[in-house]
Every structure is written in C-alpha cells, then in structure tokens.
mmCIF file of C-alpha atoms and ligand atoms in Angstrom:
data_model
loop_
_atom_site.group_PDB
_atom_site.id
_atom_site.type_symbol
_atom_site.label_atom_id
_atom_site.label_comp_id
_atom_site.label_asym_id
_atom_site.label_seq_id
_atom_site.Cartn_x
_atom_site.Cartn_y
_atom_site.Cartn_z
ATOM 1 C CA UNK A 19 -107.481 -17.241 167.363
ATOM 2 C CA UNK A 20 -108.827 -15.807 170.526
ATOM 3 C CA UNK A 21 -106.620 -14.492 173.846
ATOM 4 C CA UNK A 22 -108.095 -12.899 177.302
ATOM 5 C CA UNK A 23 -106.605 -8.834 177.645
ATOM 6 C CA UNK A 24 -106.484 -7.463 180.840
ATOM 7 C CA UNK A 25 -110.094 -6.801 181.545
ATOM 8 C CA UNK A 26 -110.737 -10.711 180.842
ATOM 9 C CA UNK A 27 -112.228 -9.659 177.863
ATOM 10 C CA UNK A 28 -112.104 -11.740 174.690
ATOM 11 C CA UNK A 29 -110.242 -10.090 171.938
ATOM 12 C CA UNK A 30 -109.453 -10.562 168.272
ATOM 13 C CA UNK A 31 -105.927 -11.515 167.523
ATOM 14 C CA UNK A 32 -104.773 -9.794 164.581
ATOM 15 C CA UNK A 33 -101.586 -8.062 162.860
ATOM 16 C CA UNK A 34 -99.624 -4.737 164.180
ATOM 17 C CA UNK A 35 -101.249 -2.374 162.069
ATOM 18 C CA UNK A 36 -104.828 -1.165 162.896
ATOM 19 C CA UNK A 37 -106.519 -1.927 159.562
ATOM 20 C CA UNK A 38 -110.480 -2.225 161.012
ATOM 21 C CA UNK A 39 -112.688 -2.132 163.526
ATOM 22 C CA UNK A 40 -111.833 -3.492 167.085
ATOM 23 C CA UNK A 41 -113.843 -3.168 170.408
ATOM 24 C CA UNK A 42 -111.275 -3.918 173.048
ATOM 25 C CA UNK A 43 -112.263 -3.055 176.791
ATOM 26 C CA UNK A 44 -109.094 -2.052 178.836
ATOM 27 C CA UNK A 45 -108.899 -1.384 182.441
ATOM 28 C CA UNK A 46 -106.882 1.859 183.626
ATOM 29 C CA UNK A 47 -104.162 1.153 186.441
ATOM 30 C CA UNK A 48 -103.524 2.988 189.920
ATOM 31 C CA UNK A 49 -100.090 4.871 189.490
ATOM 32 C CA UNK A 50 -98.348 6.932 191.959
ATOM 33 C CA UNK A 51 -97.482 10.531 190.110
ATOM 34 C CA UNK A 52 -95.390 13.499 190.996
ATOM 35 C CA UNK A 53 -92.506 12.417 193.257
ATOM 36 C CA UNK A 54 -91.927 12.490 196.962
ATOM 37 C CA UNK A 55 -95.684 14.092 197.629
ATOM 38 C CA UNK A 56 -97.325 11.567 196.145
ATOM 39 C CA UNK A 57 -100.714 11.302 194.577
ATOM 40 C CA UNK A 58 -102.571 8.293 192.816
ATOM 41 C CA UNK A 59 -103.632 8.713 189.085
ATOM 42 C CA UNK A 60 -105.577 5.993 187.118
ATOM 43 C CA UNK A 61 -103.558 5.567 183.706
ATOM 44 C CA UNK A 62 -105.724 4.275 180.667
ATOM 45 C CA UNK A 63 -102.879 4.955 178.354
ATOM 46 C CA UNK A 64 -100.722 3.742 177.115
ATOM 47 C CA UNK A 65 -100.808 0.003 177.123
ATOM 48 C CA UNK A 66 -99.197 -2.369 177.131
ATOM 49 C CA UNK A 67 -100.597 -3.564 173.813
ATOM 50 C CA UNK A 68 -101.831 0.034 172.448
ATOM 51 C CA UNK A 69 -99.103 3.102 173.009
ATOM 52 C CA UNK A 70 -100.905 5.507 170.550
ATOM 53 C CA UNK A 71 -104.526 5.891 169.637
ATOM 54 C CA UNK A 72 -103.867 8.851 166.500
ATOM 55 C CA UNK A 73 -101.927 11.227 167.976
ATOM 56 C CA UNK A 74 -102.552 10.398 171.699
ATOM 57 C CA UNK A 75 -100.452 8.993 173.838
ATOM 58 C CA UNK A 76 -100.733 9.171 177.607
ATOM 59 C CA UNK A 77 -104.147 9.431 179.771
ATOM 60 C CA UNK A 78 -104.575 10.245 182.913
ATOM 61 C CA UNK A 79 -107.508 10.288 185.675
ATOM 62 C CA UNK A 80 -106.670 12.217 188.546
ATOM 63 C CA UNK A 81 -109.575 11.887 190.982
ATOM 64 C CA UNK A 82 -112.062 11.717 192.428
ATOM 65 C CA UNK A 83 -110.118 12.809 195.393
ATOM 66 C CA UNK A 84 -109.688 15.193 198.017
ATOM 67 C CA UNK A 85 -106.155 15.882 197.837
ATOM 68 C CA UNK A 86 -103.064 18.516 198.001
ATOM 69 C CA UNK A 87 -101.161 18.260 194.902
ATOM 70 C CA UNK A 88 -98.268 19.438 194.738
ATOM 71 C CA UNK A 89 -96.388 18.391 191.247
ATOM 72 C CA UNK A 90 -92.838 20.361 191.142
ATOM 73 C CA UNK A 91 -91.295 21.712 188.029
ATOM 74 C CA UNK A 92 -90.601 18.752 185.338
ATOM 75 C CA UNK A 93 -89.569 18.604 181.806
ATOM 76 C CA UNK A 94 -91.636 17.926 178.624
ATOM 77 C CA UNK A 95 -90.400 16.730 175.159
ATOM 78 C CA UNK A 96 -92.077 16.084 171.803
ATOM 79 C CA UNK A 97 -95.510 16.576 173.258
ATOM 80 C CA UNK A 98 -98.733 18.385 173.949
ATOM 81 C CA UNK A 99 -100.529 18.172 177.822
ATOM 82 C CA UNK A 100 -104.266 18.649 177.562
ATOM 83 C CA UNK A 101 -105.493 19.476 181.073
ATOM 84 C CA UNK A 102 -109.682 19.245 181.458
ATOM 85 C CA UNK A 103 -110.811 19.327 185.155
ATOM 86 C CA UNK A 104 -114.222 18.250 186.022
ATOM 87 C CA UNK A 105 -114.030 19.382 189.528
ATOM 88 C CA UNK A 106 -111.029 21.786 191.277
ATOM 89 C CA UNK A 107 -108.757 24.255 190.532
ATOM 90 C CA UNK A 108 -104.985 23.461 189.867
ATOM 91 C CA UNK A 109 -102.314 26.272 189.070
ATOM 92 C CA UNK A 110 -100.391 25.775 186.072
ATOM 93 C CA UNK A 111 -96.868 27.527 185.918
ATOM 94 C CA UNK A 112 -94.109 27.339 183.390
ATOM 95 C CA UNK A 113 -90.952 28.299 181.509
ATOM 96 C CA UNK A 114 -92.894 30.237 179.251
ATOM 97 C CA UNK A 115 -94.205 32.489 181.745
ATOM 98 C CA UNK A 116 -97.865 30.942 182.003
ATOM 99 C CA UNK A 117 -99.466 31.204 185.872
ATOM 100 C CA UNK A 118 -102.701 30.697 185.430
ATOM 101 C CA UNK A 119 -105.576 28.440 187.400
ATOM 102 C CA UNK A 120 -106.868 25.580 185.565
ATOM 103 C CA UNK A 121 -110.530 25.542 185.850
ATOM 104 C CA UNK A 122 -113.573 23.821 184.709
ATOM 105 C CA UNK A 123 -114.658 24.285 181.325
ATOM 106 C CA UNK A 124 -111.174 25.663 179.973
ATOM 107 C CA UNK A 125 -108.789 23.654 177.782
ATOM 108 C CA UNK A 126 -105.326 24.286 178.881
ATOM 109 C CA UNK A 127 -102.843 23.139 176.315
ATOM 110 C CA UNK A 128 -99.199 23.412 176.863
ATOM 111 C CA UNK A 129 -96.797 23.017 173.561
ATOM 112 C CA UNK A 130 -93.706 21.648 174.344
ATOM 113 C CA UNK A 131 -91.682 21.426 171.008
ATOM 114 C CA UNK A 132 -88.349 20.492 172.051
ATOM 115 C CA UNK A 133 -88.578 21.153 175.931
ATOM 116 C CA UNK A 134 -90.425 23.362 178.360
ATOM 117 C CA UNK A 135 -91.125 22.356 182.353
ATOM 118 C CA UNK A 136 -93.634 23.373 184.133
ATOM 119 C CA UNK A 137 -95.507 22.750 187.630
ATOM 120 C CA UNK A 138 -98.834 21.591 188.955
ATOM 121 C CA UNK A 139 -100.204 22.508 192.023
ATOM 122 C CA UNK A 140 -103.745 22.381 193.617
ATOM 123 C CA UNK A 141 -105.081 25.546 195.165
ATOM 124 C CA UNK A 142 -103.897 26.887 198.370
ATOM 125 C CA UNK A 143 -102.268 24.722 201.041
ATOM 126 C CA UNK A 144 -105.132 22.236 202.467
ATOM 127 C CA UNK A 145 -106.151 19.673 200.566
ATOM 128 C CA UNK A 146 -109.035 20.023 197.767
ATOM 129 C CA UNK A 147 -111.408 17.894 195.850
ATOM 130 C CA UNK A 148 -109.878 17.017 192.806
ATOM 131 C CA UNK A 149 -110.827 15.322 189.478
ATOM 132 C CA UNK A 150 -109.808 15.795 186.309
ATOM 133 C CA UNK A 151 -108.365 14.443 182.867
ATOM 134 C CA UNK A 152 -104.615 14.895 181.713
ATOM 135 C CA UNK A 153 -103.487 14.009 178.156
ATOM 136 C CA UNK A 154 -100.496 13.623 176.154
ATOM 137 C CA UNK A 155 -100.758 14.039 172.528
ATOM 138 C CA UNK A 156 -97.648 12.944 170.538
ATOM 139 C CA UNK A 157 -96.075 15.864 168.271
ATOM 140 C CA UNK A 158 -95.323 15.135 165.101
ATOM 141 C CA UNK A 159 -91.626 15.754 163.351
ATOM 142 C CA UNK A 160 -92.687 19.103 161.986
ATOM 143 C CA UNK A 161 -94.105 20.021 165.239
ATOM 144 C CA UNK A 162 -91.441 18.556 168.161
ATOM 145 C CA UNK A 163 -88.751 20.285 167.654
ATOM 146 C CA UNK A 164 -89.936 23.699 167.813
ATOM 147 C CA UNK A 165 -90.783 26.217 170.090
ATOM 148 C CA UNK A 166 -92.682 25.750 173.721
ATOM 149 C CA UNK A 167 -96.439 27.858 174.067
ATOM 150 C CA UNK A 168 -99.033 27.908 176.349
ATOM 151 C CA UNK A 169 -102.595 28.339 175.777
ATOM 152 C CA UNK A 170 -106.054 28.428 176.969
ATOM 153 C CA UNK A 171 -109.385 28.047 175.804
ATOM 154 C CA UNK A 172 -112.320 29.110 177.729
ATOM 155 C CA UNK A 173 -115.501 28.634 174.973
ATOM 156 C CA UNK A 174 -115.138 25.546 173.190
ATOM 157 C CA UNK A 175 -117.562 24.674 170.339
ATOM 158 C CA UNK A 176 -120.351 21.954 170.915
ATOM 159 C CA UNK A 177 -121.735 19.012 168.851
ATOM 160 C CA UNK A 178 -125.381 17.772 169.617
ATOM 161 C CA UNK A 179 -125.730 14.326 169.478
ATOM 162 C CA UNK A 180 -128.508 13.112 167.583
ATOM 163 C CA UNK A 181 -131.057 10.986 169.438
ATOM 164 C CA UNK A 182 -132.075 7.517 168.186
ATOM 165 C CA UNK A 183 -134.121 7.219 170.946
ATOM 166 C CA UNK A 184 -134.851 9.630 173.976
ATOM 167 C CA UNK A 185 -132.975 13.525 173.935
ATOM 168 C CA UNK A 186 -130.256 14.672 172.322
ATOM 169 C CA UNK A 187 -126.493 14.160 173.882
ATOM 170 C CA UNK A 188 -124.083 16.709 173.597
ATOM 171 C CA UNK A 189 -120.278 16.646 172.730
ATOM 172 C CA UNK A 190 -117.694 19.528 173.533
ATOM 173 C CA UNK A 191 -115.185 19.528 171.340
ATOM 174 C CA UNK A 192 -111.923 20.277 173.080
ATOM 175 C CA UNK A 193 -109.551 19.607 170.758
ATOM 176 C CA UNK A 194 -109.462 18.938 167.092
ATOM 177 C CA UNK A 195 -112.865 18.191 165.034
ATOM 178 C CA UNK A 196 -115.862 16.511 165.463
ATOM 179 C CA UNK A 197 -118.189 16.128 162.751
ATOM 180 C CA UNK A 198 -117.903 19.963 161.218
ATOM 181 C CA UNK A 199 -117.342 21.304 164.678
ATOM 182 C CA UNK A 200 -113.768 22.527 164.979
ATOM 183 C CA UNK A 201 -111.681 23.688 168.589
ATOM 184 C CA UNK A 202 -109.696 26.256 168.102
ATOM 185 C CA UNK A 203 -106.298 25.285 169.887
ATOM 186 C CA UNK A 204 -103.207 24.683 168.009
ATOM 187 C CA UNK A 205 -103.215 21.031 166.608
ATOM 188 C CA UNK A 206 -100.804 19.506 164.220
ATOM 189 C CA UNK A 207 -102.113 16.218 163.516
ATOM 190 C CA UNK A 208 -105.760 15.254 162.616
ATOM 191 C CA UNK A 209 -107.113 14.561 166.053
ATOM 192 C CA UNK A 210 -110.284 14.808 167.789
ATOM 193 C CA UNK A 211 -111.013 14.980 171.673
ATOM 194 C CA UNK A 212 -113.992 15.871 172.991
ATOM 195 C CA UNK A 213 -116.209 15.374 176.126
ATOM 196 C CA UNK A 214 -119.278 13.543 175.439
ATOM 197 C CA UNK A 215 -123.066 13.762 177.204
ATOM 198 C CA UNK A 216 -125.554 11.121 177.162
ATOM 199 C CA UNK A 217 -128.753 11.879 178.966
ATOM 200 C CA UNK A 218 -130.984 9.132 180.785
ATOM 201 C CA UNK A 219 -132.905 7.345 178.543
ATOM 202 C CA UNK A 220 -131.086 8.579 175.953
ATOM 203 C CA UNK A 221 -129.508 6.525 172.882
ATOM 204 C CA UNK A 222 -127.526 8.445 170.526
ATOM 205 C CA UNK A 223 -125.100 8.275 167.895
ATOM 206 C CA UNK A 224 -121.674 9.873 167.539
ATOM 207 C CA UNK A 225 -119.794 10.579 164.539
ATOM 208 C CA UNK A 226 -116.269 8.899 163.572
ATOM 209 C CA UNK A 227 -113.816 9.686 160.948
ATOM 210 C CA UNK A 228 -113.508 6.288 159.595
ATOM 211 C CA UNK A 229 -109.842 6.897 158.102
ATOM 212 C CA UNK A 230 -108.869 7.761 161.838
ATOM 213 C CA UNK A 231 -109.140 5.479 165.113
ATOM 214 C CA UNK A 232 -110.695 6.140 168.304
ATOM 215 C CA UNK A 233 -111.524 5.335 172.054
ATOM 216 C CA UNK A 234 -113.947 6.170 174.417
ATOM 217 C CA UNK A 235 -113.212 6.745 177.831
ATOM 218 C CA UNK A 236 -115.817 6.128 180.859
ATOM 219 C CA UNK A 237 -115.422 9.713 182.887
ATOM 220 C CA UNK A 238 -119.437 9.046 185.102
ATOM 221 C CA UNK A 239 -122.283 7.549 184.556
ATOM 222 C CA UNK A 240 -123.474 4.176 182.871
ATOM 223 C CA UNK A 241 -122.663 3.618 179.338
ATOM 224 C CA UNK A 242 -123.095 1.377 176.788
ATOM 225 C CA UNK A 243 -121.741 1.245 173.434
ATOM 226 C CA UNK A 244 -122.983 -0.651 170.372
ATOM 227 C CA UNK A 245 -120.289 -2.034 168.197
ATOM 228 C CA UNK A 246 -120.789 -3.176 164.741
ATOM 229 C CA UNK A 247 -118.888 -5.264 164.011
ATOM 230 C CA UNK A 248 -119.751 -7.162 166.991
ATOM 231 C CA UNK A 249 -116.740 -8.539 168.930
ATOM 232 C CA UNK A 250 -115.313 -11.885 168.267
ATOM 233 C CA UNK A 251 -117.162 -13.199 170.736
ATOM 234 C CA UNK A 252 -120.743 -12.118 169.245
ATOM 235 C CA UNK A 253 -121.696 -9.834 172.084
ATOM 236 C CA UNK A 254 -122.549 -6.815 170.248
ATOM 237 C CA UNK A 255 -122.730 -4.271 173.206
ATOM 238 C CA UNK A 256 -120.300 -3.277 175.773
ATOM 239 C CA UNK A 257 -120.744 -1.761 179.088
ATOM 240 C CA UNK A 258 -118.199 1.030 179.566
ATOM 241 C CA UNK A 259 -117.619 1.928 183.353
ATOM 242 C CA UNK A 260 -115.571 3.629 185.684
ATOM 243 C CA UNK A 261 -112.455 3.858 183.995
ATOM 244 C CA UNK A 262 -112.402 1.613 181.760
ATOM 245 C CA UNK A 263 -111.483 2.408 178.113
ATOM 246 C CA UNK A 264 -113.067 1.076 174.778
ATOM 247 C CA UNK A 265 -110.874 0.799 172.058
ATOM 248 C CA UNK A 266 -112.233 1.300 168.515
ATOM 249 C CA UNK A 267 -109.998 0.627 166.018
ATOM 250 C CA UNK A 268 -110.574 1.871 162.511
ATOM 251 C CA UNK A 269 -113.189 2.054 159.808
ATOM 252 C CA UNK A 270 -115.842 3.158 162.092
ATOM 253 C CA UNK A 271 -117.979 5.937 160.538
ATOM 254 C CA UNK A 272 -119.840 6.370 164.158
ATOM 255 C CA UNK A 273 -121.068 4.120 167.087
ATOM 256 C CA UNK A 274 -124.127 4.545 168.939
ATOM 257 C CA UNK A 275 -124.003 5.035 173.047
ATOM 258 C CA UNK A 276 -127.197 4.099 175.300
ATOM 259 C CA UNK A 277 -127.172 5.353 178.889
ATOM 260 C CA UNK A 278 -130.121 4.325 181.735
ATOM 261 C CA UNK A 279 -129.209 7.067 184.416
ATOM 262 C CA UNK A 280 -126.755 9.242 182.083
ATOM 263 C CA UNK A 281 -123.149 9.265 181.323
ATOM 264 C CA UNK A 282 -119.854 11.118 180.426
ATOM 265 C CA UNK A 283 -117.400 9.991 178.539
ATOM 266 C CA UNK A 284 -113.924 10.896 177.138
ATOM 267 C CA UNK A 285 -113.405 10.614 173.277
ATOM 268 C CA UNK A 286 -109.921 10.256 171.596
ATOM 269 C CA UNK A 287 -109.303 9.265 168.070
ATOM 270 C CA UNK A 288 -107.202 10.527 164.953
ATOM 271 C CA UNK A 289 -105.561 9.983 161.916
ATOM 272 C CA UNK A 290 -103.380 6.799 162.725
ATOM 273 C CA UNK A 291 -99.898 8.551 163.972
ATOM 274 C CA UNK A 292 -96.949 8.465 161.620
ATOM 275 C CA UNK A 293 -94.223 7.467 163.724
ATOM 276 C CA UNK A 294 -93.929 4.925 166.210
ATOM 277 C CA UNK A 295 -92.523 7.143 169.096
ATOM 278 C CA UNK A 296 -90.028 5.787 172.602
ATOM 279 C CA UNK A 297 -91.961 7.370 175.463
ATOM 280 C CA UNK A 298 -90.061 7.266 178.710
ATOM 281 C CA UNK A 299 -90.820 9.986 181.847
ATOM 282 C CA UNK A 300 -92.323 13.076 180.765
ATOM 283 C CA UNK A 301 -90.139 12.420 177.021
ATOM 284 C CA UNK A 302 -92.187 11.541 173.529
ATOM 285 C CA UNK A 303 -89.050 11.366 171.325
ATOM 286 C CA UNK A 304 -87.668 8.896 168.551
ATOM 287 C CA UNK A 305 -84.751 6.869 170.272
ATOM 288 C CA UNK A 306 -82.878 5.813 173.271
ATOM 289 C CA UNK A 307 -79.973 8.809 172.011
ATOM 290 C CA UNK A 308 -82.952 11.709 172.548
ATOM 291 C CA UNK A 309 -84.244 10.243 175.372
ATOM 292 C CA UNK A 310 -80.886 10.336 177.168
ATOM 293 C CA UNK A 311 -80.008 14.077 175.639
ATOM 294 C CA UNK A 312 -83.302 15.040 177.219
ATOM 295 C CA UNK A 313 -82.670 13.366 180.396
ATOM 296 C CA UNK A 314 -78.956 15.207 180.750
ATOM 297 C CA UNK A 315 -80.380 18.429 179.903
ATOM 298 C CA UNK A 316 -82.700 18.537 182.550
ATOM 299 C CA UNK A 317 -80.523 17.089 185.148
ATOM 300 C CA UNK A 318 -77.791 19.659 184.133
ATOM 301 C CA UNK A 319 -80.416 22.784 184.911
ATOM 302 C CA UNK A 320 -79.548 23.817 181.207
ATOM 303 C CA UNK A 321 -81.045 26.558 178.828
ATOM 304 C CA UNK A 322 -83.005 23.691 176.771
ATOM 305 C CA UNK A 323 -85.850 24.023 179.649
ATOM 306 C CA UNK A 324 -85.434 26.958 181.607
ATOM 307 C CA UNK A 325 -87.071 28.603 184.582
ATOM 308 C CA UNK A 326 -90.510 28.070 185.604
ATOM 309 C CA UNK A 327 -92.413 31.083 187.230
ATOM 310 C CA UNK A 328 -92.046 31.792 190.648
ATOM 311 C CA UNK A 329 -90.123 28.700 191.858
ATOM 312 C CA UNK A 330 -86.962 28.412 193.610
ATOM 313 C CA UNK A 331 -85.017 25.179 193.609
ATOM 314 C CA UNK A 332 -87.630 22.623 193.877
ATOM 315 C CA UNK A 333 -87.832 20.337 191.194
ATOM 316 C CA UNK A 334 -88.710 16.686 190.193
ATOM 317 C CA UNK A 335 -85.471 15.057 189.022
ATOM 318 C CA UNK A 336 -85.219 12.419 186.793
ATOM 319 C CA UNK A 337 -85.172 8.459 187.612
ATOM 320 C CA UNK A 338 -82.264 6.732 186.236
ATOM 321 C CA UNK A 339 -82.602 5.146 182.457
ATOM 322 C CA UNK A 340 -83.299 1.939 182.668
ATOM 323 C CA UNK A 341 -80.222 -0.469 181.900
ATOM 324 C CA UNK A 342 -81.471 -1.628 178.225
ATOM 325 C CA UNK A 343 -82.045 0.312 175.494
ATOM 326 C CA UNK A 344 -85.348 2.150 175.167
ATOM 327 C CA UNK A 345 -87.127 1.239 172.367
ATOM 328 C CA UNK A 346 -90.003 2.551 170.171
ATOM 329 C CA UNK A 347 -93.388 1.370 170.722
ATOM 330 C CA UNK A 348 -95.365 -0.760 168.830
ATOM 331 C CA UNK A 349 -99.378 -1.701 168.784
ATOM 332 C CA UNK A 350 -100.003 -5.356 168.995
ATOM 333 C CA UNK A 351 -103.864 -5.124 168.423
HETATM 334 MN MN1 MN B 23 -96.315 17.514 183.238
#
C-alpha cells in the first residue's frame, strides 16, 4: 500500500512505531515567528506525520535573510533550544542571567527544565544577514522538571568522514555522539546532532546508531543520499535540497552521501524517545492540564519564569488555547 506525502514523494505505509528503515523526503514550510515584528522561518519539524525524530522535536531555518530580528522575552517548558548560526550574530538573553552573542561555530544550548524565557535579538538596530539553525530537543521526565541553565560551546569535536570515492567529509559534532566522537554539552537522552561536510566529488559514508533513528537535513549545497533499503518505489537514491528533510527511520548502521559541487547538511537522530509528548507554543509537556498551567504562569508574570536580563516590559504573550483538548503526538510513518 502506497500514498503521496507532501513532497509528492512515494512512501511506505506502515504501523505507528518506527521498527526499520524508511527514506521519506519532507518539505519544510514558511512560518511567520516571533510576534508583531515578524520574521519568516522554514519549519522541517515537526510534521504532520513525524513529531519526534529521538529526542528532537522542533527545527527551524531562519535565513538566508537580511533581516532585524527582534524576538521578545517568551517562555520555554520541557525542552532544550540548540542555536547554530551559519552566518550573523544574534544576542541571546535570559532568566538565568545569560547575555551573550550567538556566533558561528558555538553551540548555544539553553536548558529549560520546568520554565525559563528568554529573548532573541539580531545585532544592533539595522537589519543583518541572517541564517541559522534552531532546535528543540524534547526533555525527558528525569530531565523536565528541573532546573533552567545556559551554556555554550565554542570547540566542538569533529568526525572525518571516510571517502568511498574522492576526499574525506567532515562532521562536527554539536551535540551528542557520533561514531566515538562525543560533544560535550549537557544531554539526557541518547542523541546525536551534528553538521555534516561533503566536498565536490566527494562520496562518503556516515555512521548511524542502528538502535536509534535519524534525518538529514539539506543546510547548502547538492546532496545525494543512498538508501538501502531502497524506497518502495525502487529508486535507490535521493536528492536532498534546499530544505528539504530525509527521514531515516531505524536500523540503519550508516548511509552513504555523494555531492557534485559540495554540500552541508544537518544530522538528527537518537534513541527512539520514550514518551509521546503535547507540544503547543514554546511548551514540550505531557497533557492539555501542563500545557494550560504553563500558559497561566506566563501570562500571570509569575516566579515559574522570571526576569530576563535587561528587559523592561516587552514580552511575547501567549495565543489563546485552542478550543479542544491538546493532545499528545503520535508518528504515523
Ligand atoms: Mn525561544
């Protein structure tokens, strides 16, 4: 049985867990972000269809653009934000006293635990060029209700990427593990992320836990990945571009990436996640009940969040709940 995703590409139909190998393109979609002052993000996930890949839940592409972002203080729950620019600097402020700029080649990784707010802004007044990744990664229970942190991490480990045919790639691993590489920022799932490098010419293989599941996100460049198993529809190679998403599945102990003129891409992946999770605003929680608890807290200005740095009164308040019940998300590939 055979159905057409979003990209128009053909797809297996199969049962809610992920029990194997997929290789499901999916297009990311133009979202407005950050209230009044507006700016468009491209949103791979979640979908519709996939609301978790391991641990991660929610991934932004902010850019290329020249823009002036301004993002005022807003709450997080039951979460991690990974910020990775490519190009620009945006200043980071929150309620645990962080004001730092947000550069290239630094992880910044903000905790949340059971609530912290914080605010985004690009640098100085005029608009910049702008481009870079943001990432949710869902906390689990012994993890979410805790307490909010901030770090950074300015020399992340690398992987190289062993050549089939042409030079060597290269992965950075931002967060979690690749192969026996290891980032050192606080995780508390099994979880990888990590910016990959294929050179021109190049073909080369990357390694994947084959207990966890994974996607690869097109960041530049041309791509394409060889999937074994080949998809239902016997093609056996799929051309990852400009923001599209390749979804992986299980049970894959690598897959190999060709590039003509070079590429980067974005890998996620980890240990299947243990809980399926309601995800509403800037909230990863359990049910409708801590979604709404959330929600008050923030709009009463309460202790739960506090104060971020060096703002007055401005903040991003929250949209109404929706009139049903939230409910937790399920994968349907
Ligand atoms: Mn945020």
């Amino acid at each position: 049985m055979t159905r057409l995703d979003d990209a128009g590409e053909v797809v297996a139909e199969s049962a809610a867990e992920c029990d194997g190998p997929r290789a499901v393109v999916m297009t990311s979609r133009e979202v407005p972000l950050g209230g009044v002052r507006a700016m468009a993000v491209f949103r791979a996930l979640p979908q519709r269809e996939l609301p978790l890949v391991g641990a991660w839940c929610f991934l932004d592409r902010f850019g290329p653009q020249r823009t002036r972002m301004r993002v005022e203080p807003h709450p997080h729950i039951g979460l991690q934000t990974v910020t990775w620019p490519f190009v620009g600097e945006v200043r980071h402020r929150d309620t645990v006293g962080s004001d730092v700029m947000v550069r290239r080649g630094a992880l910044n990784l903000m905790t949340s635990g059971a609530g912290i707010a914080h605010s985004e802004y690009s640098h100085g007044d005029d608009a910049v060029d702008l481009d870079a990744l943001q990432l949710w990664v869902a906390l689990p229970e012994s993890r979410r209700h805790g307490a909010p942190a901030f770090e950074r991490h300015e020399d992340l480990p690398t992987l190289p990427l062993a050549a089939e045919t042409g030079d060597d790639g290269e992965a950075t691993v931002v967060l979690g593990r690749l192969g026996d590489v290891a980032s050192p920022a606080s995780v508390y799932t099994p979880i990888v992320g990590a910016e990959l490098h294929i050179p021109a010419g190049a073909t080369v293989r990357i390694p994947l836990e084959a207990a966890w599941e994974h996607a690869l996100i097109a960041v530049d460049g041309d791509a394409s990945v060889h999937v074994s198993p080949a998809r239902i529809d016997g093609a056996d190679t799929v051309a990852l571009d400009d923001k599209r998403m390749l979804y992986l599945g299980t049970r894959r102990d690598h897959v190999r990436v060709a590039s003509a003129a070079g590429a980067r891409l974005f890998l996620i992946g980890g240990a299947p996640f243990e809980d399926e999770i309601v995800m509403w605003w800037n909230f990863v929680g359990r049910s409708h009940d801590e979604i709404v608890e959330a929600r008050d807290a923030w709009e009463a200005h309460g202790e739960r969040f506090g104060e971020v740095v060096g703002h007055g009164d401005e903040r991003i308040p929250a949209p109404p709940l929706p009139k049903v019940r939230l409910t937790r998300r399920r994968r349907r590939l």
